[in-house]
Structure formats: structure tokens, C-alpha cells
XYZ file of C-alpha atoms in Angstrom:
150
model
C 119.205 89.666 71.148
C 117.174 86.571 70.252
C 117.775 85.116 73.719
C 116.507 88.324 75.358
C 113.400 88.261 73.167
C 112.742 84.639 74.071
C 113.048 85.357 77.791
C 110.804 88.406 77.506
C 108.137 86.527 75.540
C 107.941 83.924 78.341
C 107.908 86.587 81.045
C 105.077 88.478 79.344
C 102.860 85.389 79.560
C 103.411 85.322 83.317
C 102.996 89.074 83.803
C 99.249 89.244 84.626
C 99.562 86.645 87.397
C 102.703 88.287 88.727
C 101.103 91.747 88.776
C 98.125 90.306 90.645
C 100.462 88.902 93.345
C 102.443 92.145 93.569
C 99.309 94.298 93.797
C 97.917 92.067 96.567
C 101.234 92.357 98.424
C 101.338 96.155 98.100
C 97.700 96.470 99.244
C 98.479 94.428 102.352
C 101.704 96.365 102.946
C 99.696 99.602 102.860
C 97.361 98.279 105.563
C 100.111 97.006 107.850
C 103.388 98.863 107.388
C 101.465 101.907 106.153
C 99.877 102.112 109.625
C 103.261 102.838 111.224
C 103.365 106.569 112.064
C 105.408 108.699 109.700
C 105.459 106.185 106.846
C 103.883 106.714 103.451
C 103.954 104.063 100.784
C 104.280 105.211 97.201
C 100.899 105.423 95.541
C 100.360 103.895 92.128
C 99.835 106.073 89.097
C 96.240 106.842 88.230
C 96.405 106.634 84.468
C 98.190 103.372 83.677
C 96.552 99.991 83.624
C 97.848 97.405 84.088
C 100.620 98.834 86.181
C 103.786 97.091 87.260
C 106.060 97.994 90.100
C 109.814 97.655 89.751
C 110.638 99.220 93.100
C 108.254 100.511 95.709
C 109.288 103.637 97.575
C 108.593 103.816 101.291
C 108.789 107.440 102.388
C 109.705 108.428 105.939
C 108.496 111.690 107.466
C 111.667 113.530 108.559
C 109.822 115.105 111.514
C 109.303 111.617 112.971
C 112.205 109.610 111.568
C 114.986 112.035 110.675
C 117.176 110.756 107.835
C 116.075 107.410 106.374
C 119.616 105.975 106.010
C 119.999 104.704 109.615
C 116.407 103.468 109.463
C 117.308 101.438 106.381
C 120.313 99.920 108.158
C 118.129 98.983 111.145
C 115.501 97.420 108.878
C 118.183 95.446 107.062
C 119.446 94.203 110.433
C 115.894 92.938 111.016
C 116.017 91.085 107.706
C 113.988 93.541 105.625
C 115.273 93.586 102.030
C 115.400 97.318 101.512
C 117.849 99.694 99.885
C 118.639 103.231 100.938
C 117.247 105.915 98.699
C 116.400 105.343 95.105
C 118.022 105.900 91.754
C 118.173 109.598 92.453
C 116.159 112.470 91.080
C 115.270 112.305 87.409
C 117.147 115.533 86.678
C 120.425 113.777 87.552
C 119.906 110.960 85.043
C 122.063 110.992 81.947
C 119.135 111.750 79.662
C 118.600 115.099 81.374
C 122.253 115.808 82.026
C 123.341 116.959 78.602
C 124.474 120.477 77.768
C 121.109 121.162 76.133
C 119.140 120.171 79.273
C 121.686 120.840 82.009
C 120.012 121.422 85.327
C 121.780 123.158 88.202
C 119.947 121.190 90.848
C 116.745 120.754 92.741
C 117.162 120.743 96.521
C 113.637 119.403 97.065
C 114.233 116.379 94.833
C 117.618 115.757 96.465
C 116.075 115.940 99.956
C 113.231 113.602 99.000
C 115.744 110.933 98.012
C 117.136 110.964 101.544
C 113.706 110.262 102.990
C 112.879 107.110 101.040
C 113.820 103.455 101.014
C 113.296 101.179 98.036
C 111.663 97.792 98.200
C 112.427 95.585 95.190
C 109.780 93.949 93.010
C 111.448 90.590 93.564
C 110.320 90.708 97.204
C 106.744 91.763 96.512
C 105.137 88.450 95.625
C 105.121 86.743 98.999
C 102.162 87.662 101.199
C 103.479 85.348 103.919
C 106.253 87.890 104.551
C 103.866 90.709 105.462
C 103.665 89.846 109.201
C 107.469 89.722 109.381
C 107.766 93.098 107.650
C 105.101 94.636 109.860
C 106.871 93.393 112.996
C 110.241 94.749 111.800
C 108.875 98.202 110.897
C 107.089 98.522 114.256
C 110.231 97.418 116.104
C 112.331 100.021 114.310
C 109.634 102.647 114.909
C 109.602 101.897 118.639
C 113.402 102.270 118.733
C 113.675 105.179 116.286
C 115.011 107.726 118.780
C 118.035 105.517 119.407
C 118.399 104.514 115.734
C 118.000 107.999 114.295
C 120.402 109.627 116.751
C 123.348 107.757 115.207
């Protein structure tokens, strides 16, 4: 436990600078990748400051893209470090999956998870990658009919 506390105490000193880099990256990503039709980038919360970002959700309009899974595979083939979906709807997490709080499901939350790709915080500090990401997303967009028909 002492080792974890030591690591955390060092990381906390670096947090403001890291958040500044991540926020700059996300702002630029919104301008570039966010301009691709049918893509929405997760918006930050309004009430927390400062605000970190562990994983950024990129949401794909199903009317334009269909299911996000083949899109994620195509983006990965282009070198984009993205993961399909997310950690799942909150109601499926163990905390809310006890007998006292058992939930029988939420089709809307389940569907939303199929329409998003996660982008890890570890990739969100490098502004020099924005042009590469923009190029990859536009390439996949231009080929989406072929990609999404799989």
C-alpha cells in the first residue's frame, strides 16, 4: 500500500500539466475528427473542475455508420488505438447487480454501448497524432459502406 501511495503522490504533482495536455488534445480532436459526419465526441461534465478523462467515448450515429464494431476494426487497421465499446452500462456493474438493486435490463443503454468506441487517456497527450487520427477517421468514413456491410 505504501508503494501505491508513493506512486500516486508523484502522479498528483504531474496531474495539472497532464490534464492541460489532454484537454488540448480533446479540443483539437473535437475540431478535426468531430467534423466527420455521424461522429460525436463525448462532452465533458459541466460541474467538475478540474476534470480528468480516463477514456474518451467516440459515438457513431447508427444511421450513418451502422454498428461501431467493424468501424473499430477498420480504425485499428489504420493504427488508431481504439477499443470497441466501453465498460458496459452502469446497471451491469457489480455495484448495481446485487439482489437489492437487481435490474432486468435497459435496451437503450445496451444499444448505446454498441455505438461507441473508447479512446484511452494514455493516447490523449500527443497533439502531433491529431493529423494522423483525422486522416484515418476520414478514410474509414469514405469507405464506411464497404466496412459496415461486413
